[in-house]
Short mmCIF file of C-alpha atoms in Angstrom, two decimals:
data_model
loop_
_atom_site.label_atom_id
_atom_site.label_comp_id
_atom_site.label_asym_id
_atom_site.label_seq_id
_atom_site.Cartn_x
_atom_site.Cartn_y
_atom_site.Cartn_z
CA UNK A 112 11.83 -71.36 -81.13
CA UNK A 113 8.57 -72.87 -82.61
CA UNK A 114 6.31 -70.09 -83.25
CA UNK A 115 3.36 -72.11 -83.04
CA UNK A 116 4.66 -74.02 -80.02
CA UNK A 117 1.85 -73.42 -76.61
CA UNK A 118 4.72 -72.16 -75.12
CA UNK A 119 5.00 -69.46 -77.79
CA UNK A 120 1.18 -68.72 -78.22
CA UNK A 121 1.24 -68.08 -74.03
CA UNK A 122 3.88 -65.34 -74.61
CA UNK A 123 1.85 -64.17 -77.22
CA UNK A 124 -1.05 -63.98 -75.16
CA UNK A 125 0.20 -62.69 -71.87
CA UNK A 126 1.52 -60.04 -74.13
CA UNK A 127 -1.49 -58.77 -75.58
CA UNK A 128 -3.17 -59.24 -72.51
CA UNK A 129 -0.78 -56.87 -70.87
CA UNK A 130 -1.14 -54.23 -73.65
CA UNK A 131 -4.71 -54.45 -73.42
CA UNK A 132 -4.34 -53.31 -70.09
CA UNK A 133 -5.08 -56.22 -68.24
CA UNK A 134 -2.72 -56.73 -64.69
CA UNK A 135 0.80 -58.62 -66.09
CA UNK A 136 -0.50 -60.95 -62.55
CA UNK A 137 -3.85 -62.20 -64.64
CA UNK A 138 -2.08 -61.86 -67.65
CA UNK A 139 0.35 -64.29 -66.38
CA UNK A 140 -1.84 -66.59 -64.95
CA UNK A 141 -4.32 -66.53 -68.27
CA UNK A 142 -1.12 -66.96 -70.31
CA UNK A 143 -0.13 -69.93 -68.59
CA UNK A 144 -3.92 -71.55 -67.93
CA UNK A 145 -3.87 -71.71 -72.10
CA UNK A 146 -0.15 -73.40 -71.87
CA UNK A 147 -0.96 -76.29 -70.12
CA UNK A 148 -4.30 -76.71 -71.68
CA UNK A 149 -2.54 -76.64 -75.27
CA UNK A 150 0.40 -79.05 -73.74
CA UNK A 151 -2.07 -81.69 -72.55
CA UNK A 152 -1.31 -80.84 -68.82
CA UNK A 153 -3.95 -80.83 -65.92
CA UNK A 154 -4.90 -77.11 -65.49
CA UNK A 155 -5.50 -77.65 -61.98
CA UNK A 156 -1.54 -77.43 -61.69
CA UNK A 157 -1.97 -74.09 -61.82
CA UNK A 158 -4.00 -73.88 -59.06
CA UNK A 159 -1.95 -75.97 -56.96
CA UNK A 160 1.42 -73.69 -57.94
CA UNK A 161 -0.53 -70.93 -56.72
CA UNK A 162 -2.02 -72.44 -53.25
CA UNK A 163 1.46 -73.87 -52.59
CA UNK A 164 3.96 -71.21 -53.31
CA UNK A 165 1.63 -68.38 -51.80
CA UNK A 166 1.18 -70.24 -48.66
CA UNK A 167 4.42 -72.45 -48.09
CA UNK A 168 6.61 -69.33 -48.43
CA UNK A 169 6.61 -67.60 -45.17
CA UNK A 170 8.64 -64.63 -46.35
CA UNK A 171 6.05 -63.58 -48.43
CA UNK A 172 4.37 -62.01 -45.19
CA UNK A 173 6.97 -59.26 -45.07
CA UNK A 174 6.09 -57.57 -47.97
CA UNK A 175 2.32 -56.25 -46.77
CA UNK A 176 3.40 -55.74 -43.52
CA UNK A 177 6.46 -53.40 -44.40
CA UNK A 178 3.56 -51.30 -46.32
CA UNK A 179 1.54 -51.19 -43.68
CA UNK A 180 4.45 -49.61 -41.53
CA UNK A 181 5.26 -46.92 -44.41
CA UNK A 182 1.75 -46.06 -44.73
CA UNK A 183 1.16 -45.67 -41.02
CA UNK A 184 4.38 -43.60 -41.06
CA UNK A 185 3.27 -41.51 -43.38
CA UNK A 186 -0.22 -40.79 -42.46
CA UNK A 187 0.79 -39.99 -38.81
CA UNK A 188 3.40 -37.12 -37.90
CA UNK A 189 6.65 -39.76 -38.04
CA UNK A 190 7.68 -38.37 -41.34
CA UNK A 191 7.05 -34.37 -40.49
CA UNK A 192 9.52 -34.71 -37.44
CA UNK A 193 12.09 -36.47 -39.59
CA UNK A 194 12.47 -34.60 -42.05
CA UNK A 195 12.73 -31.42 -39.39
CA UNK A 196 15.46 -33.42 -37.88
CA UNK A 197 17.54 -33.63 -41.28
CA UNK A 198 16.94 -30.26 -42.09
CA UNK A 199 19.30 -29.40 -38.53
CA UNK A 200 21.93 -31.61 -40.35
CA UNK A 201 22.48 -30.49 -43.65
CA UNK A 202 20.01 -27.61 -44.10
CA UNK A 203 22.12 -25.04 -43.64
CA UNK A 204 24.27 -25.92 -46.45
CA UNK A 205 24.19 -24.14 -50.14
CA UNK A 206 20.85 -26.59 -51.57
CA UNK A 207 20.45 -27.60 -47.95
CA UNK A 208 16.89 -28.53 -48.64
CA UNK A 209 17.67 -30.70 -51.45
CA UNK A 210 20.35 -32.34 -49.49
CA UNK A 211 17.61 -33.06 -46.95
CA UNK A 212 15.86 -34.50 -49.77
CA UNK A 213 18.47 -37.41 -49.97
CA UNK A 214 19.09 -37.50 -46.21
CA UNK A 215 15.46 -38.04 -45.57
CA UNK A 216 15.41 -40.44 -48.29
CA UNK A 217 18.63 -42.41 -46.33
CA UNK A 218 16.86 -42.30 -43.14
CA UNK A 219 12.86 -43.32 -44.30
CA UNK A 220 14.90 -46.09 -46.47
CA UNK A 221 16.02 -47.66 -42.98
CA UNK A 222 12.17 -48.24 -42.09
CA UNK A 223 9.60 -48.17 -45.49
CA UNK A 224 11.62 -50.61 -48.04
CA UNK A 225 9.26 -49.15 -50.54
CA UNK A 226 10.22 -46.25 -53.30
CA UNK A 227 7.24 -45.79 -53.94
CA UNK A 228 6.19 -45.41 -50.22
CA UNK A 229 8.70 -42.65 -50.04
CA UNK A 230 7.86 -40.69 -52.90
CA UNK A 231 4.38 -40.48 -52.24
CA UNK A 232 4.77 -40.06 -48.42
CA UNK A 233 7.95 -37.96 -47.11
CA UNK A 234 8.73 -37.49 -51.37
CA UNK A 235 4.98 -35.22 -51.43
CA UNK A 236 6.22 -33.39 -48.35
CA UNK A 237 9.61 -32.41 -49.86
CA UNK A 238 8.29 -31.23 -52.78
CA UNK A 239 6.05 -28.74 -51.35
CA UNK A 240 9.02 -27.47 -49.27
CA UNK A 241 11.31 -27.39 -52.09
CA UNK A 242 8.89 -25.43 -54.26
CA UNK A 243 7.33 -22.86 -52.09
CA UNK A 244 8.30 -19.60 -52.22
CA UNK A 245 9.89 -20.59 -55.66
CA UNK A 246 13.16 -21.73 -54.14
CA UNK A 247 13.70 -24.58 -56.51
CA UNK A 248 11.75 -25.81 -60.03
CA UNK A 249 9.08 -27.85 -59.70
CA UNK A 250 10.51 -30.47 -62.19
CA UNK A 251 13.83 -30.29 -60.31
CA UNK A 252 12.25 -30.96 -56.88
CA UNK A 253 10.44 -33.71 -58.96
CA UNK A 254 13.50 -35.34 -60.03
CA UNK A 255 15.15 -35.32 -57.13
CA UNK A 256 12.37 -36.94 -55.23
CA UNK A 257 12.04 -39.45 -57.67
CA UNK A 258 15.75 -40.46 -57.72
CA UNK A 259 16.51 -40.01 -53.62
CA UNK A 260 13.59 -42.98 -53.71
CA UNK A 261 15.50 -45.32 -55.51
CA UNK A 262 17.51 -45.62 -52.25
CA UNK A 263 14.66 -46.86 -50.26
CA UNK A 264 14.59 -50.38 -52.05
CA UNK A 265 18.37 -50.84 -51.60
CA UNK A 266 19.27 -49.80 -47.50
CA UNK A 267 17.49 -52.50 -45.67
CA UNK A 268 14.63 -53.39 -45.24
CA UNK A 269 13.55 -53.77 -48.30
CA UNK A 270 10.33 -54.98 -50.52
CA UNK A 271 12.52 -55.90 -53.62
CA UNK A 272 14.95 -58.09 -51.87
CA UNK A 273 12.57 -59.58 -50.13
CA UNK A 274 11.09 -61.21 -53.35
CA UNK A 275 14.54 -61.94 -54.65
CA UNK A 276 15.61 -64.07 -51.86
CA UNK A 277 11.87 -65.67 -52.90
CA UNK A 278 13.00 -66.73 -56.35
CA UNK A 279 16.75 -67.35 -54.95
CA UNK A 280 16.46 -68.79 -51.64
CA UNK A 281 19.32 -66.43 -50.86
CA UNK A 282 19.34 -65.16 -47.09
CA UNK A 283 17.37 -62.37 -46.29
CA UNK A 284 19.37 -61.16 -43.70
CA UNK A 285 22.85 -61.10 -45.97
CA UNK A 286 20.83 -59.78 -48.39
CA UNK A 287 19.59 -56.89 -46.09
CA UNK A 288 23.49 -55.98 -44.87
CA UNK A 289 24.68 -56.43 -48.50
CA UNK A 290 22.67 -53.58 -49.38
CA UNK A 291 24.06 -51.01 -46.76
CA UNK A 292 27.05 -49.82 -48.16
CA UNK A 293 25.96 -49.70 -52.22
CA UNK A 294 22.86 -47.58 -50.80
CA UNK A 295 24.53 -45.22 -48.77
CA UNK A 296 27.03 -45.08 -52.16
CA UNK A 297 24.60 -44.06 -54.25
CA UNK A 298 22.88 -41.33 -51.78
CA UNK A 299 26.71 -39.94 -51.44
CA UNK A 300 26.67 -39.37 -55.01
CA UNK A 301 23.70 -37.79 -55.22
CA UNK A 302 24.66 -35.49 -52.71
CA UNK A 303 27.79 -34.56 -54.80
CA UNK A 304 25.83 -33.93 -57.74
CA UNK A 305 23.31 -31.81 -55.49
CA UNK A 306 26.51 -29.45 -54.29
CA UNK A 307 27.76 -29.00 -57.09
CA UNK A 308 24.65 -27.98 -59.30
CA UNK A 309 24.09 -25.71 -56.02
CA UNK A 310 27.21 -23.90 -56.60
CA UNK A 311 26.31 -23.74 -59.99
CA UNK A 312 23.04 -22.30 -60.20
CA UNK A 313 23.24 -20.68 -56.67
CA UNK A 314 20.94 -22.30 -55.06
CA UNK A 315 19.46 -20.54 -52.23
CA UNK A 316 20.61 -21.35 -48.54
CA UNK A 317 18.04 -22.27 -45.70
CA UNK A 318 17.75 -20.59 -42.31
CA UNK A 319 20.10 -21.99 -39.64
CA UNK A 320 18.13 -23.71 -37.40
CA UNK A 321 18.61 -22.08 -33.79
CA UNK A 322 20.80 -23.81 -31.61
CA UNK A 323 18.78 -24.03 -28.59
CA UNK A 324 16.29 -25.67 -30.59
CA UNK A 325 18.53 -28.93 -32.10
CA UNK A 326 17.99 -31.01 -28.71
CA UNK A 327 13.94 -30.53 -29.09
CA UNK A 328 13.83 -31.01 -32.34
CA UNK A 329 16.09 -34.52 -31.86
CA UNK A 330 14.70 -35.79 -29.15
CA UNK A 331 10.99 -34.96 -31.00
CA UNK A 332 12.27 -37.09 -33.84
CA UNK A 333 14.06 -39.86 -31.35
CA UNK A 334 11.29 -42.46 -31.32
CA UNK A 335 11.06 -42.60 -35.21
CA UNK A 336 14.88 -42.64 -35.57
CA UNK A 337 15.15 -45.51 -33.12
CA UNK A 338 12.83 -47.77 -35.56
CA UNK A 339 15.63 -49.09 -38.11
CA UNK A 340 17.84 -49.60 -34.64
CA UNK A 341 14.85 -51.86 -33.67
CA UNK A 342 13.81 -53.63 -36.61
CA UNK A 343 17.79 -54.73 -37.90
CA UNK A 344 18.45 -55.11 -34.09
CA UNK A 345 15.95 -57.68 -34.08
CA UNK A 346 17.11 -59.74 -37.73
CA UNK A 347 20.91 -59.77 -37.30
CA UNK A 348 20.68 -60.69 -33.35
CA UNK A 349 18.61 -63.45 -33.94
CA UNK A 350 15.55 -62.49 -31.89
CA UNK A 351 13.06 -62.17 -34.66
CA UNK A 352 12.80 -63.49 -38.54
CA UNK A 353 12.71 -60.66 -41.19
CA UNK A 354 8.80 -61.41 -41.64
CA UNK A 355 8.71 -61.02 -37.64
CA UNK A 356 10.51 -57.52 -37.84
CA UNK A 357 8.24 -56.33 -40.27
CA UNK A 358 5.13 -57.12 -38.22
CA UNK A 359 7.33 -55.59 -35.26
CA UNK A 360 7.98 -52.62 -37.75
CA UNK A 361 4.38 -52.06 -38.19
CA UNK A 362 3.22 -52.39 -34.55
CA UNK A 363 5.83 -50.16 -33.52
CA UNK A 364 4.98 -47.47 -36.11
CA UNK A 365 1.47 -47.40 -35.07
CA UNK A 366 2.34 -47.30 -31.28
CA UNK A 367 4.67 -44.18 -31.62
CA UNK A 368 2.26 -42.46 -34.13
CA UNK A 369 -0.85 -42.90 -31.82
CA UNK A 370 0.60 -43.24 -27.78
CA UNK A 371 3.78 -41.05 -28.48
CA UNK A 372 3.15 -38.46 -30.77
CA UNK A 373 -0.61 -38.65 -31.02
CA UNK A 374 -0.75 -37.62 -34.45
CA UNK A 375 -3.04 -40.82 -36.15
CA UNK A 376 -6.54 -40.33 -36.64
CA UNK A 377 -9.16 -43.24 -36.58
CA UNK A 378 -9.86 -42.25 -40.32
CA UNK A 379 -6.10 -42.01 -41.44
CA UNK A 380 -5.24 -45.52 -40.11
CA UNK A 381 -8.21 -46.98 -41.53
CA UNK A 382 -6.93 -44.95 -44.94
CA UNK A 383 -3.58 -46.61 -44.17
CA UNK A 384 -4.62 -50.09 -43.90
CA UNK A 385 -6.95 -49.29 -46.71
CA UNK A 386 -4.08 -48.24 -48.90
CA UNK A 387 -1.27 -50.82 -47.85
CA UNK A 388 -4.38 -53.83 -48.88
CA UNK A 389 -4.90 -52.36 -52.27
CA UNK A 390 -0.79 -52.20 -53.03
CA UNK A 391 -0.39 -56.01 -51.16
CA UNK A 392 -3.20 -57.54 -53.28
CA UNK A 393 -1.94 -56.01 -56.34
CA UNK A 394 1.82 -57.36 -55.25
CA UNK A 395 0.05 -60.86 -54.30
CA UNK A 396 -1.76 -61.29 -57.68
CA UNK A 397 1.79 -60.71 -59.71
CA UNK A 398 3.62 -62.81 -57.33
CA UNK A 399 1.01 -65.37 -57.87
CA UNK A 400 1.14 -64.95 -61.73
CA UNK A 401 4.76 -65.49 -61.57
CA UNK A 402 4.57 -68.40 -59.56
CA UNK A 403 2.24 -70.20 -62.29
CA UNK A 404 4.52 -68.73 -65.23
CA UNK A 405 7.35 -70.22 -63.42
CA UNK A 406 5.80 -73.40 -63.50
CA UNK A 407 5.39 -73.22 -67.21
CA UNK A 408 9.01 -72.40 -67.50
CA UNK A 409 10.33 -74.78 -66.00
CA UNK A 410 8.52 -77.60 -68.16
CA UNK A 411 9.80 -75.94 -71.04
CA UNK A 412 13.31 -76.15 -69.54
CA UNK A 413 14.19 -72.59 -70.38
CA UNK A 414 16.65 -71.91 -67.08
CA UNK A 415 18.49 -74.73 -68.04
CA UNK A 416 18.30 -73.93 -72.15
CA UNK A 417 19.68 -70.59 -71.07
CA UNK A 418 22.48 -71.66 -69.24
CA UNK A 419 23.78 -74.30 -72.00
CA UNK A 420 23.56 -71.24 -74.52
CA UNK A 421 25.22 -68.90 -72.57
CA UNK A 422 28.00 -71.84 -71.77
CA UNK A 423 28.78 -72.19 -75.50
CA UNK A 424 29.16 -68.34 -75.38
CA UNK A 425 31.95 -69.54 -73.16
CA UNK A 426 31.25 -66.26 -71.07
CA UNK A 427 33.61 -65.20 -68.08
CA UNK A 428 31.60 -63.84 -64.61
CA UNK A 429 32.12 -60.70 -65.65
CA UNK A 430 30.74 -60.28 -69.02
CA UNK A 431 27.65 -62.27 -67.80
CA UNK A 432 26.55 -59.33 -65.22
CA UNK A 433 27.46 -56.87 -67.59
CA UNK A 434 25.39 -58.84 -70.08
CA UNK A 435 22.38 -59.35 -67.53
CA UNK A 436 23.05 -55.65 -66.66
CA UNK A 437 22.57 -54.43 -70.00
CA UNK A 438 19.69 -56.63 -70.46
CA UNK A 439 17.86 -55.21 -67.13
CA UNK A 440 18.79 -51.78 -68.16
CA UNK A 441 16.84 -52.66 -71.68
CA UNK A 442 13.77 -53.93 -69.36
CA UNK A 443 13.40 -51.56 -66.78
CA UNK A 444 12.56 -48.99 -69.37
CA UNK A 445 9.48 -50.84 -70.16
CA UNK A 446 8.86 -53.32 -67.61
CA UNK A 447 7.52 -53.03 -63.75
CA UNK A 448 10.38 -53.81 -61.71
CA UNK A 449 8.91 -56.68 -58.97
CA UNK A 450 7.75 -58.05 -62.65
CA UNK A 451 11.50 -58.18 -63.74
CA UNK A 452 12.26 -59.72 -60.44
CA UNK A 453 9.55 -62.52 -60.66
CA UNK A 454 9.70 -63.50 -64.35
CA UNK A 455 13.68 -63.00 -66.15
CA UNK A 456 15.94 -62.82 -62.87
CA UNK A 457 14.93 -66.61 -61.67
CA UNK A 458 16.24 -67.40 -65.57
CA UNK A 459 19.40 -66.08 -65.05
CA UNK A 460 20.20 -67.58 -61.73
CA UNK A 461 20.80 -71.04 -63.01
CA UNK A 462 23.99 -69.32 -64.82
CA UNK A 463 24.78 -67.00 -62.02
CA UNK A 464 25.24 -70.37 -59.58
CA UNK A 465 27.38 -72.41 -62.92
CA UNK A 466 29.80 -69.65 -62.86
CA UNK A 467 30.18 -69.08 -59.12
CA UNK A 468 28.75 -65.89 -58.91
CA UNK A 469 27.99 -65.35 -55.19
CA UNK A 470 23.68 -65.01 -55.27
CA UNK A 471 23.66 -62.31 -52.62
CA UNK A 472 26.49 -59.80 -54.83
CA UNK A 473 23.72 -61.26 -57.64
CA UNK A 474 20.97 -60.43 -55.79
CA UNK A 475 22.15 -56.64 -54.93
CA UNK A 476 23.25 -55.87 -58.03
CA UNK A 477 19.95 -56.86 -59.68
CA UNK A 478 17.93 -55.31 -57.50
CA UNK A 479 19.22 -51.66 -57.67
CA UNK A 480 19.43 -51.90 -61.49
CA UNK A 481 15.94 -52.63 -61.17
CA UNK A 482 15.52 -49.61 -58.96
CA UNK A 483 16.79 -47.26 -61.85
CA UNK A 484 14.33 -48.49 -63.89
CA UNK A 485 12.05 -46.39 -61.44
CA UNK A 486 12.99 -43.50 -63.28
CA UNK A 487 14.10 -44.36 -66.56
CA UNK A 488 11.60 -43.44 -69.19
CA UNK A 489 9.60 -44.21 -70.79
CA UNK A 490 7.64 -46.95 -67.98
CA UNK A 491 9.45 -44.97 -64.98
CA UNK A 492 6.96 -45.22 -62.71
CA UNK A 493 8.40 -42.51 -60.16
CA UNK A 494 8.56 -40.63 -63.13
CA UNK A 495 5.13 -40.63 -63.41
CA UNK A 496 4.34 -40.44 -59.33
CA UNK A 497 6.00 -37.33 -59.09
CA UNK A 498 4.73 -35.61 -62.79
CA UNK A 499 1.36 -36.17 -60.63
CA UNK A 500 2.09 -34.92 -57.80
CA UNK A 501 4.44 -31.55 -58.94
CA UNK A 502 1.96 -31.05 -62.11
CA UNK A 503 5.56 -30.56 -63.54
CA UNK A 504 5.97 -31.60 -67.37
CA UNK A 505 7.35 -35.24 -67.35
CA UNK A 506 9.70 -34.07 -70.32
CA UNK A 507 11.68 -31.78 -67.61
CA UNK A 508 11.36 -33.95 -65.08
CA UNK A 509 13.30 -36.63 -67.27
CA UNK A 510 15.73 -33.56 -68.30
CA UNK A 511 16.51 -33.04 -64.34
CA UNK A 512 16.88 -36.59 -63.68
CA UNK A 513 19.66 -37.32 -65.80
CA UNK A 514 22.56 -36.16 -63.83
CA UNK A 515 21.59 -38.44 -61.13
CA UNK A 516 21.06 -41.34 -63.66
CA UNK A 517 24.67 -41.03 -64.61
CA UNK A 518 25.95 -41.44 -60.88
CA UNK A 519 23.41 -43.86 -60.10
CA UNK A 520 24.60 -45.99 -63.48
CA UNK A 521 28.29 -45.20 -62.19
CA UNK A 522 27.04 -46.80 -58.69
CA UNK A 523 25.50 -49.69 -60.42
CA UNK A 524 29.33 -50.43 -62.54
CA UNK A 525 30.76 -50.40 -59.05
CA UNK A 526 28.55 -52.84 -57.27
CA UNK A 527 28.99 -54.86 -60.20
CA UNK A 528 32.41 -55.46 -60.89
CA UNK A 529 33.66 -54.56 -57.53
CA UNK A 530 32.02 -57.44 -55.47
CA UNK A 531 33.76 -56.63 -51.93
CA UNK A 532 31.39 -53.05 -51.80
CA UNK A 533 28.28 -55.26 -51.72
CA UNK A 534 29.98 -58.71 -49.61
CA UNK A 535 32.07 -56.78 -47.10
CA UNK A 536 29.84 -56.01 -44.36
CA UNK A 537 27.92 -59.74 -44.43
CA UNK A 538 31.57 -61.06 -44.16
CA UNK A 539 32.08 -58.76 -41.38
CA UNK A 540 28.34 -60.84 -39.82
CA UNK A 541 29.81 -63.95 -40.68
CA UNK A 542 28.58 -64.64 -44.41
CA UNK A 543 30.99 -67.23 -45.84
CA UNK A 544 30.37 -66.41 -49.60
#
């Protein structure tokens, strides 16, 4: 590559940019501004791939809207009675608070689509819970937190797929079922690793909770256990789009936290929607970035460079994912995951689609090794959510994680090379790849 190309200088520049501390999203769009004014191109195009891809692509609605539902969630008492409700489950087990951990994490996964919406919502709760009374470490509670919120990108909804089937035009709704069993997979694992460290260290056991008390307690936690049953009700019987169920999601969070369980404050849902606008504009501007970038790759042919290089590699199916795996892995230590998504995935699908990889086993399989990124130093960012909000060292919090990174990469090998555990149950809806 021509180091003095405009193409090259952009890198260059977005680069710097980045390190400077500037958003990747302006970064991006700065990057590629100086691209097509070196090539001779009308900057105005950039402009235009903004206006059109932010407001032709419909889908694009369902991201804010499922963070307005996890931050309503979490600010009213939704969250408090679930996790109550998990703790009748598998609390009274050796580590039965860390295994509610992961169960709440399975359950709040079914209606946020956001890790980082967990962490910092149910994630804060647990880790107060965990720590009082100095049942558990705070770095352990840390690291468990952080990697029982990978899950909630993976069981549908989710945020991350959303923006892949963006950048794929894979379906949304395969996508969402395709992402059932490898998340449920993953949280099984982690609940294996949690059992056995229990038995290990002798982790303390909780209370029993009282028998008469299980049907209050349920039927308490009914309404916000009903919400996944409503929202993938809605997408795989037709009656609403995904973008639809998320505004349904949101509507029908903010009914049961105000008429039902009268828990949400005037000031809390204004901090809600305060919150959820922040995290959507900051979303927005990198999706917008990478729709300008993508421009600017595209005239430079690079999809299509990529996949005549990787051709002469004469590379089966299966050594390309483990090659884009490995190359994911190597980014999500240093890159911001919807980034990853936005910028080097759309590359690689070109090559996916040659070979006859199916783009919804692509699209699952890319998305939750983008999830461990989440908590793979040294970017991590859960890492560094939950060093804030334990005060724990990030050093042990790192040292904790890495059991679960080991079943999580195990998980990952699985999805990967075993295609049925990702396709089988959007066969069993009718899927045809």
């Amino acid at each position: 590559m021509n180091l003095t190309s405009p193409f090259s200088i952009s890198i260059v520049v977005i680069t710097i940019l980045a390190f400077l501390g500037l958003p990747i999203g302006l970064a991006m769009i700065s990057g590629s501004i100086l691209y097509l004014y070196m090539a001779g191109l009308d900057m105005g195009t950039a402009a235009e791939q903004f206006l059109n891809g932010m407001y032709s692509n419909y889908v694009i609605l369902a991201v804010p809207l499922f963070i307005l539902a996890a931050e309503i969630m979490n600010s009213g008492s939704m969250t408090e009675r679930l996790l109550r409700f998990c703790n009748v489950l598998v609390g009274r087990f050796r580590g039965g608070l860390a295994q509610v951990n992961i169960v709440q994490s399975i359950i709040f996964a079914g209606m946020s689509g956001s890790a980082i919406a967990d962490a910092a919502g149910s994630g804060r709760m647990m880790q107060n819970m965990m720590t009082r009374e100095g049942r558990y470490t705070p770095s352990y509670a840390a690291a468990l937190t952080a990697v029982t919120a990978v899950v909630g990108p993976i069981i549908p909804p989710s945020i991350p797929l959303v923006i892949y089937a963006l950048v794929s035009d894979a379906s949304i709704g395969y996508l969402f079922l395709a992402g059932v069993v490898p998340g449920l997979l993953m949280s099984f694992m982690q609940m294996g690793q949690v059992a056995w460290t229990a038995r290990r260290n002798n982790f303390p056991v909780e209370e029993a909770v009282p028998m008469r008390d299980i049907p209050l307690i349920t039927w308490r936690a009914l309404p916000a256990l009903f919400m996944p049953i409503l929202l993938l009700g809605c997408i795989y019987t037709g009656i609403t789009t995904p973008t639809e169920a998320a505004a349904l999601a949101a509507f029908y969070a903010l009914v049961i936290s105000i008429v039902f369980y009268r828990s949400l404050t005037f000031r809390e849902g204004y901090n809600a929607l305060l919150v959820s606008t922040k995290t959507s504009a900051s979303i927005g501007m990198l999706i917008a970035g990478s729709l300008v970038f993508n421009y600017v790759v595209t005239v430079e042919n690079i999809p299509d460079s990529l996949r005549v290089i990787l051709t002469a590699w004469d590379l089966t199916p299966v050594q390309f994912l483990l090659l884009v795996n490995v190359i994911l892995l190597l980014l999500g230590c240093v890159l911001e995951g919807t980034a990853i998504l936005l910028i080097i995935v759309p590359v690689f699908i070109p090559t996916a689609q040659a070979l006859g990889i199916d783009m919804v086993h692509f699209g699952v399989m890319v998305v939750v090794n983008i999830m461990l990124g989440l908590v793979t130093p040294p970017y991590g960012l859960l890492l560094f959510i939950m060093t804030n909000i334990s005060g724990a060292p990030i050093k042990d919090i790192i040292r904790d994680c890495l059991p679960f990174l080991f079943w999580m990469v195990v998980c990952l090998g699985l999805i990967t090379f075993i295609p049925d555990l990702v396709l089988w149950l959007p066969r069993m809806a009718g899927y045809a790849g």
